[in-house]
Every structure is written in structure tokens, then in C-alpha cells.
PDB file of N, CA and C in Angstrom:
ATOM      1  N   MET A   1       1.459  15.395  43.618  1.00 50.00           N
ATOM      2  CA  MET A   1       1.800  15.482  42.228  1.00 50.00           C
ATOM      3  C   MET A   1       1.852  16.452  41.377  1.00 50.00           C
ATOM      4  N   SER A   2       3.255  16.439  40.754  1.00 65.00           N
ATOM      5  CA  SER A   2       3.362  17.055  39.812  1.00 65.00           C
ATOM      6  C   SER A   2       2.808  17.709  38.541  1.00 65.00           C
ATOM      7  N   GLN A   3       2.646  18.933  37.881  1.00 76.00           N
ATOM      8  CA  GLN A   3       1.767  19.296  36.610  1.00 76.00           C
ATOM      9  C   GLN A   3       3.214  19.359  35.598  1.00 76.00           C
ATOM     10  N   VAL A   4       2.422  18.670  34.336  1.00 80.00           N
ATOM     11  CA  VAL A   4       3.098  18.929  32.999  1.00 80.00           C
ATOM     12  C   VAL A   4       2.353  19.461  31.826  1.00 80.00           C
ATOM     13  N   SER A   5       3.332  19.898  31.835  1.00 91.00           N
ATOM     14  CA  SER A   5       2.780  21.431  31.045  1.00 91.00           C
ATOM     15  C   SER A   5       2.549  20.680  29.970  1.00 91.00           C
ATOM     16  N   LEU A   6       1.457  21.441  29.048  1.00 92.00           N
ATOM     17  CA  LEU A   6       0.643  21.164  27.579  1.00 92.00           C
ATOM     18  C   LEU A   6       1.696  21.456  26.357  1.00 92.00           C
ATOM     19  N   GLU A   7       3.004  22.167  27.136  1.00 91.00           N
ATOM     20  CA  GLU A   7       4.013  22.581  25.634  1.00 91.00           C
ATOM     21  C   GLU A   7       4.804  20.793  25.838  1.00 91.00           C
ATOM     22  N   LYS A   8       4.991  20.807  26.731  1.00 92.00           N
ATOM     23  CA  LYS A   8       5.877  19.544  27.106  1.00 92.00           C
ATOM     24  C   LYS A   8       5.298  17.951  27.224  1.00 92.00           C
ATOM     25  N   VAL A   9       4.095  17.989  27.112  1.00 94.00           N
ATOM     26  CA  VAL A   9       3.243  17.071  25.964  1.00 94.00           C
ATOM     27  C   VAL A   9       3.135  16.831  24.557  1.00 94.00           C
ATOM     28  N   PHE A  10       3.076  18.209  24.234  1.00 93.00           N
ATOM     29  CA  PHE A  10       3.153  18.221  22.656  1.00 93.00           C
ATOM     30  C   PHE A  10       4.747  18.063  22.214  1.00 93.00           C
ATOM     31  N   ALA A  11       5.651  18.274  22.766  1.00 94.00           N
ATOM     32  CA  ALA A  11       7.263  17.969  22.619  1.00 94.00           C
ATOM     33  C   ALA A  11       7.733  16.651  22.222  1.00 94.00           C
ATOM     34  N   GLU A  12       7.004  16.151  23.332  1.00 95.00           N
ATOM     35  CA  GLU A  12       7.422  14.344  23.665  1.00 95.00           C
ATOM     36  C   GLU A  12       6.367  14.094  22.620  1.00 95.00           C
ATOM     37  N   VAL A  13       5.115  14.240  22.201  1.00 96.00           N
ATOM     38  CA  VAL A  13       4.395  13.913  20.522  1.00 96.00           C
ATOM     39  C   VAL A  13       5.417  13.737  19.537  1.00 96.00           C
ATOM     40  N   ARG A  14       5.887  15.496  19.622  1.00 96.00           N
ATOM     41  CA  ARG A  14       6.551  15.372  18.738  1.00 96.00           C
ATOM     42  C   ARG A  14       8.009  14.621  18.483  1.00 96.00           C
ATOM     43  N   LYS A  15       7.973  13.981  19.358  1.00 97.00           N
ATOM     44  CA  LYS A  15       9.511  13.271  19.222  1.00 97.00           C
ATOM     45  C   LYS A  15       9.037  12.312  18.968  1.00 97.00           C
ATOM     46  N   VAL A  16       8.001  11.585  18.835  1.00 97.00           N
ATOM     47  CA  VAL A  16       7.158   9.574  19.400  1.00 97.00           C
ATOM     48  C   VAL A  16       6.663  10.160  17.239  1.00 97.00           C
ATOM     49  N   ARG A  17       6.297  11.277  16.739  1.00 97.00           N
ATOM     50  CA  ARG A  17       6.149  11.178  15.820  1.00 97.00           C
ATOM     51  C   ARG A  17       7.124  11.534  14.173  1.00 97.00           C
ATOM     52  N   VAL A  18       8.576  12.081  15.112  1.00 97.00           N
ATOM     53  CA  VAL A  18       9.577  11.895  14.231  1.00 97.00           C
ATOM     54  C   VAL A  18      10.005  10.128  14.514  1.00 97.00           C
ATOM     55  N   ARG A  19      10.344   9.835  15.885  1.00 97.00           N
ATOM     56  CA  ARG A  19      10.875   8.376  15.690  1.00 97.00           C
ATOM     57  C   ARG A  19       9.685   7.716  14.897  1.00 97.00           C
ATOM     58  N   LEU A  20       8.535   7.950  14.107  1.00 97.00           N
ATOM     59  CA  LEU A  20       7.706   6.962  13.849  1.00 97.00           C
ATOM     60  C   LEU A  20       7.508   7.061  12.265  1.00 97.00           C
ATOM     61  N   GLU A  21       7.944   8.571  12.155  1.00 96.00           N
ATOM     62  CA  GLU A  21       8.390   8.648  10.531  1.00 96.00           C
ATOM     63  C   GLU A  21       9.447   7.965  10.185  1.00 96.00           C
ATOM     64  N   SER A  22      10.614   8.015  10.920  1.00 97.00           N
ATOM     65  CA  SER A  22      12.025   6.760  10.794  1.00 97.00           C
ATOM     66  C   SER A  22      11.417   5.727  10.810  1.00 97.00           C
ATOM     67  N   ILE A  23      10.799   5.097  11.488  1.00 97.00           N
ATOM     68  CA  ILE A  23      10.188   3.629  11.610  1.00 97.00           C
ATOM     69  C   ILE A  23       9.774   3.427  10.140  1.00 97.00           C
ATOM     70  N   GLU A  24       9.458   4.525   9.803  1.00 96.00           N
ATOM     71  CA  GLU A  24       8.490   3.617   8.677  1.00 96.00           C
ATOM     72  C   GLU A  24       9.292   4.403   7.509  1.00 96.00           C
ATOM     73  N   LYS A  25       9.928   4.704   7.469  1.00 96.00           N
ATOM     74  CA  LYS A  25      10.838   4.835   5.872  1.00 96.00           C
ATOM     75  C   LYS A  25      12.394   3.828   6.076  1.00 96.00           C
ATOM     76  N   THR A  26      12.513   3.342   7.431  1.00 97.00           N
ATOM     77  CA  THR A  26      13.667   2.472   7.538  1.00 97.00           C
ATOM     78  C   THR A  26      12.562   0.679   6.567  1.00 97.00           C
ATOM     79  N   LEU A  27      11.544   0.724   7.169  1.00 96.00           N
ATOM     80  CA  LEU A  27      10.337  -0.013   6.386  1.00 96.00           C
ATOM     81  C   LEU A  27      10.587  -0.333   5.063  1.00 96.00           C
ATOM     82  N   GLU A  28      10.264   0.916   4.668  1.00 93.00           N
ATOM     83  CA  GLU A  28      10.025   0.999   3.567  1.00 93.00           C
ATOM     84  C   GLU A  28      11.277   0.716   2.809  1.00 93.00           C
ATOM     85  N   SER A  29      12.157   0.837   3.523  1.00 94.00           N
ATOM     86  CA  SER A  29      13.804   0.827   2.191  1.00 94.00           C
ATOM     87  C   SER A  29      13.825  -0.726   2.943  1.00 94.00           C
ATOM     88  N   LEU A  30      13.591  -1.362   4.255  1.00 94.00           N
ATOM     89  CA  LEU A  30      13.560  -2.590   3.743  1.00 94.00           C
ATOM     90  C   LEU A  30      12.453  -3.700   2.430  1.00 94.00           C
ATOM     91  N   VAL A  31      11.586  -2.986   2.302  1.00 91.00           N
ATOM     92  CA  VAL A  31      10.942  -3.929   1.598  1.00 91.00           C
ATOM     93  C   VAL A  31      11.298  -3.625  -0.165  1.00 91.00           C
ATOM     94  N   ASP A  32      11.607  -2.384  -0.400  1.00 88.00           N
ATOM     95  CA  ASP A  32      12.584  -2.046  -1.310  1.00 88.00           C
ATOM     96  C   ASP A  32      13.405  -2.840  -1.758  1.00 88.00           C
ATOM     97  N   ALA A  33      14.544  -3.435  -0.729  1.00 90.00           N
ATOM     98  CA  ALA A  33      15.355  -3.663  -0.950  1.00 90.00           C
ATOM     99  C   ALA A  33      14.963  -5.335  -0.946  1.00 90.00           C
ATOM    100  N   LEU A  34      14.209  -6.003  -0.374  1.00 92.00           N
ATOM    101  CA  LEU A  34      14.174  -6.939  -0.382  1.00 92.00           C
ATOM    102  C   LEU A  34      12.801  -8.317  -1.490  1.00 92.00           C
ATOM    103  N   LEU A  35      12.401  -6.829  -1.595  1.00 86.00           N
ATOM    104  CA  LEU A  35      11.286  -7.486  -2.780  1.00 86.00           C
ATOM    105  C   LEU A  35      11.878  -7.842  -4.501  1.00 86.00           C
ATOM    106  N   PRO A  36      12.086  -8.712  -4.938  1.00 84.00           N
ATOM    107  CA  PRO A  36      12.572  -8.442  -5.874  1.00 84.00           C
ATOM    108  C   PRO A  36      11.667  -7.983  -6.880  1.00 84.00           C
ATOM    109  N   GLU A  37      12.632  -7.701  -8.550  1.00 82.00           N
ATOM    110  CA  GLU A  37      12.126  -6.725  -9.232  1.00 82.00           C
ATOM    111  C   GLU A  37      11.708  -7.166 -10.545  1.00 82.00           C
ATOM    112  N   GLU A  38      10.751  -7.544 -11.356  1.00 84.00           N
ATOM    113  CA  GLU A  38       9.821  -7.694 -12.205  1.00 84.00           C
ATOM    114  C   GLU A  38       9.909  -7.101 -13.613  1.00 84.00           C
ATOM    115  N   GLU A  39      10.431  -7.405 -14.545  1.00 88.00           N
ATOM    116  CA  GLU A  39      10.490  -6.724 -15.566  1.00 88.00           C
ATOM    117  C   GLU A  39       8.573  -7.130 -16.349  1.00 88.00           C
ATOM    118  N   ILE A  40       8.295  -5.470 -16.519  1.00 90.00           N
ATOM    119  CA  ILE A  40       6.909  -5.806 -17.113  1.00 90.00           C
ATOM    120  C   ILE A  40       7.088  -6.044 -18.586  1.00 90.00           C
ATOM    121  N   SER A  41       6.020  -7.179 -19.378  1.00 93.00           N
ATOM    122  CA  SER A  41       5.796  -6.741 -20.614  1.00 93.00           C
ATOM    123  C   SER A  41       4.545  -5.384 -21.067  1.00 93.00           C
ATOM    124  N   GLU A  42       4.513  -5.394 -22.002  1.00 94.00           N
ATOM    125  CA  GLU A  42       4.555  -4.078 -22.666  1.00 94.00           C
ATOM    126  C   GLU A  42       2.453  -4.205 -22.575  1.00 94.00           C
ATOM    127  N   GLU A  43       2.590  -5.699 -23.023  1.00 94.00           N
ATOM    128  CA  GLU A  43       0.941  -5.970 -22.779  1.00 94.00           C
ATOM    129  C   GLU A  43       0.332  -6.452 -21.299  1.00 94.00           C
ATOM    130  N   GLU A  44       1.511  -6.452 -20.601  1.00 94.00           N
ATOM    131  CA  GLU A  44       1.270  -6.505 -19.257  1.00 94.00           C
ATOM    132  C   GLU A  44       1.025  -4.928 -18.408  1.00 94.00           C
ATOM    133  N   TRP A  45       1.835  -3.835 -19.192  1.00 93.00           N
ATOM    134  CA  TRP A  45       1.313  -2.446 -18.810  1.00 93.00           C
ATOM    135  C   TRP A  45       0.076  -2.020 -19.405  1.00 93.00           C
ATOM    136  N   LYS A  46      -0.597  -2.352 -20.500  1.00 94.00           N
ATOM    137  CA  LYS A  46      -1.783  -1.861 -21.122  1.00 94.00           C
ATOM    138  C   LYS A  46      -2.967  -2.606 -20.044  1.00 94.00           C
ATOM    139  N   GLU A  47      -2.594  -3.888 -19.790  1.00 92.00           N
ATOM    140  CA  GLU A  47      -4.238  -4.454 -18.694  1.00 92.00           C
ATOM    141  C   GLU A  47      -3.625  -3.773 -17.554  1.00 92.00           C
ATOM    142  N   ILE A  48      -2.249  -3.369 -16.908  1.00 91.00           N
ATOM    143  CA  ILE A  48      -2.562  -2.416 -15.848  1.00 91.00           C
ATOM    144  C   ILE A  48      -3.877  -1.182 -16.093  1.00 91.00           C
ATOM    145  N   ASP A  49      -3.355  -0.776 -17.003  1.00 93.00           N
ATOM    146  CA  ASP A  49      -3.867   0.912 -17.148  1.00 93.00           C
ATOM    147  C   ASP A  49      -4.820   0.934 -17.587  1.00 93.00           C
ATOM    148  N   GLU A  50      -5.710  -0.471 -17.718  1.00 90.00           N
ATOM    149  CA  GLU A  50      -6.967  -0.819 -18.172  1.00 90.00           C
ATOM    150  C   GLU A  50      -7.816  -0.851 -17.019  1.00 90.00           C
ATOM    151  N   ILE A  51      -7.152  -1.349 -16.238  1.00 86.00           N
ATOM    152  CA  ILE A  51      -7.166  -1.618 -14.508  1.00 86.00           C
ATOM    153  C   ILE A  51      -7.242  -0.412 -13.298  1.00 86.00           C
ATOM    154  N   GLU A  52      -6.501   0.346 -13.933  1.00 89.00           N
ATOM    155  CA  GLU A  52      -6.428   1.659 -13.223  1.00 89.00           C
ATOM    156  C   GLU A  52      -8.028   2.345 -13.765  1.00 89.00           C
ATOM    157  N   ARG A  53      -7.724   2.702 -15.318  1.00 91.00           N
ATOM    158  CA  ARG A  53      -8.738   3.486 -16.010  1.00 91.00           C
ATOM    159  C   ARG A  53     -10.551   2.768 -15.146  1.00 91.00           C
ATOM    160  N   GLU A  54     -10.879   1.659 -15.601  1.00 87.00           N
ATOM    161  CA  GLU A  54     -11.976   0.768 -14.693  1.00 87.00           C
ATOM    162  C   GLU A  54     -11.850   1.717 -12.985  1.00 87.00           C
ATOM    163  N   MET A  55     -10.946   1.163 -12.185  1.00 85.00           N
ATOM    164  CA  MET A  55     -10.682   1.739 -10.297  1.00 85.00           C
ATOM    165  C   MET A  55     -11.604   3.074 -10.672  1.00 85.00           C
ATOM    166  N   GLU A  56     -10.478   4.195 -11.732  1.00 89.00           N
ATOM    167  CA  GLU A  56     -11.081   5.409 -11.220  1.00 89.00           C
ATOM    168  C   GLU A  56     -12.195   5.821 -11.919  1.00 89.00           C
ATOM    169  N   LYS A  57     -13.593   4.696 -12.635  1.00 90.00           N
ATOM    170  CA  LYS A  57     -14.653   4.850 -13.175  1.00 90.00           C
ATOM    171  C   LYS A  57     -15.498   3.732 -11.746  1.00 90.00           C
ATOM    172  N   GLY A  58     -14.942   3.455 -11.186  1.00 87.00           N
ATOM    173  CA  GLY A  58     -16.162   2.738  -9.892  1.00 87.00           C
ATOM    174  C   GLY A  58     -16.277   1.615  -9.973  1.00 87.00           C
ATOM    175  N   GLU A  59     -15.793   0.881 -11.148  1.00 80.00           N
ATOM    176  CA  GLU A  59     -15.891  -0.440 -11.787  1.00 80.00           C
ATOM    177  C   GLU A  59     -15.597  -1.430 -11.189  1.00 80.00           C
ATOM    178  N   TYR A  60     -15.602  -2.744 -10.950  1.00 78.00           N
ATOM    179  CA  TYR A  60     -14.688  -3.929 -10.388  1.00 78.00           C
ATOM    180  C   TYR A  60     -15.108  -5.013 -10.931  1.00 78.00           C
ATOM    181  N   VAL A  61     -14.376  -6.282 -10.311  1.00 78.00           N
ATOM    182  CA  VAL A  61     -14.992  -7.628 -10.843  1.00 78.00           C
ATOM    183  C   VAL A  61     -14.628  -8.114  -9.603  1.00 78.00           C
ATOM    184  N   SER A  62     -16.036  -8.765  -9.643  1.00 82.00           N
ATOM    185  CA  SER A  62     -15.531 -10.113  -8.036  1.00 82.00           C
ATOM    186  C   SER A  62     -14.963 -10.670  -8.239  1.00 82.00           C
ATOM    187  N   LEU A  63     -14.514 -11.286  -6.433  1.00 82.00           N
ATOM    188  CA  LEU A  63     -13.395 -11.587  -7.041  1.00 82.00           C
ATOM    189  C   LEU A  63     -13.571 -13.738  -7.395  1.00 82.00           C
ATOM    190  N   GLU A  64     -15.181 -14.020  -6.903  1.00 86.00           N
ATOM    191  CA  GLU A  64     -15.258 -15.006  -7.856  1.00 86.00           C
ATOM    192  C   GLU A  64     -14.989 -15.350  -9.574  1.00 86.00           C
ATOM    193  N   ASP A  65     -15.385 -13.599  -9.964  1.00 85.00           N
ATOM    194  CA  ASP A  65     -14.986 -13.503 -11.109  1.00 85.00           C
ATOM    195  C   ASP A  65     -13.760 -13.869 -11.851  1.00 85.00           C
ATOM    196  N   ILE A  66     -12.734 -13.651 -10.770  1.00 83.00           N
ATOM    197  CA  ILE A  66     -11.488 -13.423 -11.094  1.00 83.00           C
ATOM    198  C   ILE A  66     -10.876 -15.025 -11.163  1.00 83.00           C
ATOM    199  N   ARG A  67     -11.607 -15.450  -9.567  1.00 83.00           N
ATOM    200  CA  ARG A  67     -11.032 -17.001  -9.739  1.00 83.00           C
ATOM    201  C   ARG A  67     -11.500 -18.007 -10.859  1.00 83.00           C
ATOM    202  N   ARG A  68     -12.561 -17.909 -11.510  1.00 86.00           N
ATOM    203  CA  ARG A  68     -13.515 -18.368 -12.418  1.00 86.00           C
ATOM    204  C   ARG A  68     -12.573 -18.163 -14.006  1.00 86.00           C
ATOM    205  N   ARG A  69     -12.184 -16.939 -13.770  1.00 85.00           N
ATOM    206  CA  ARG A  69     -11.300 -16.139 -14.847  1.00 85.00           C
ATOM    207  C   ARG A  69     -10.252 -17.181 -15.333  1.00 85.00           C
ATOM    208  N   TYR A  70      -9.586 -17.571 -14.149  1.00 83.00           N
ATOM    209  CA  TYR A  70      -8.220 -17.635 -13.929  1.00 83.00           C
ATOM    210  C   TYR A  70      -7.734 -19.107 -13.640  1.00 83.00           C
ATOM    211  N   GLY A  71      -8.937 -19.839 -13.056  1.00 82.00           N
ATOM    212  CA  GLY A  71      -8.640 -20.716 -12.676  1.00 82.00           C
ATOM    213  C   GLY A  71      -8.479 -21.037 -11.369  1.00 82.00           C
ATOM    214  N   ALA A  72      -8.655 -20.387 -10.918  1.00 76.00           N
ATOM    215  CA  ALA A  72      -7.750 -20.215  -9.123  1.00 76.00           C
ATOM    216  C   ALA A  72      -8.687 -20.936  -8.447  1.00 76.00           C
ATOM    217  N   LYS A  73      -7.985 -21.642  -7.012  1.00 74.00           N
ATOM    218  CA  LYS A  73      -9.106 -22.227  -6.770  1.00 74.00           C
ATOM    219  C   LYS A  73      -9.175 -21.608  -5.117  1.00 74.00           C
ATOM    220  N   LYS A  74      -9.719 -21.792  -4.194  1.00 71.00           N
ATOM    221  CA  LYS A  74     -10.374 -21.093  -2.659  1.00 71.00           C
ATOM    222  C   LYS A  74      -9.470 -21.733  -2.099  1.00 71.00           C
ATOM    223  N   ARG A  75      -8.674 -20.958  -1.644  1.00 71.00           N
ATOM    224  CA  ARG A  75      -7.601 -21.586  -0.244  1.00 71.00           C
ATOM    225  C   ARG A  75      -8.574 -22.102   1.111  1.00 71.00           C
ATOM    226  N   GLY A  76      -7.932 -23.039   1.114  1.00 61.00           N
ATOM    227  CA  GLY A  76      -9.167 -23.836   3.207  1.00 61.00           C
ATOM    228  C   GLY A  76      -9.625 -24.657   3.063  1.00 61.00           C
TER     229      GLY A  76
END
């Protein structure tokens, strides 16, 4: 059996990591290109800010509460 040096293994791992980073960047670009852009109103921005503050405090709302609030039905 031939021996593989640790340096060769590390070099190959680095190559794989570089390729993976390239794939990730490509996928991010595709997502950005394919997702539609939406205008957000001032009211929506305020709601997003409030949600972020709640998250920072560790506060949350259950999915059931959200479904009741917005009249959404369970799927399935």
C-alpha cells in the first residue's frame, strides 16, 4: 500500500473547501436572482423591528397563536 502524507490530505481538504465555498456563492447568487423583490412599507419595517426586539429579549409567540391571529389553517 502506498502511504499518503498528511500534507497531501490537508491540501485536498483545502481544495474541497474552496470548491464548496464557490458552490455556496453560486447558490446565493441564484437565490438573489430568482427571488422577487418586494417593497416594504414603513408599517412593515416597524413590525419587523418589533419582532427583532422581541427575539433579542427571548420572547416568542407560538405557531398556534399566529394561526389564530391571522386565521391561517393547518396544512394536511
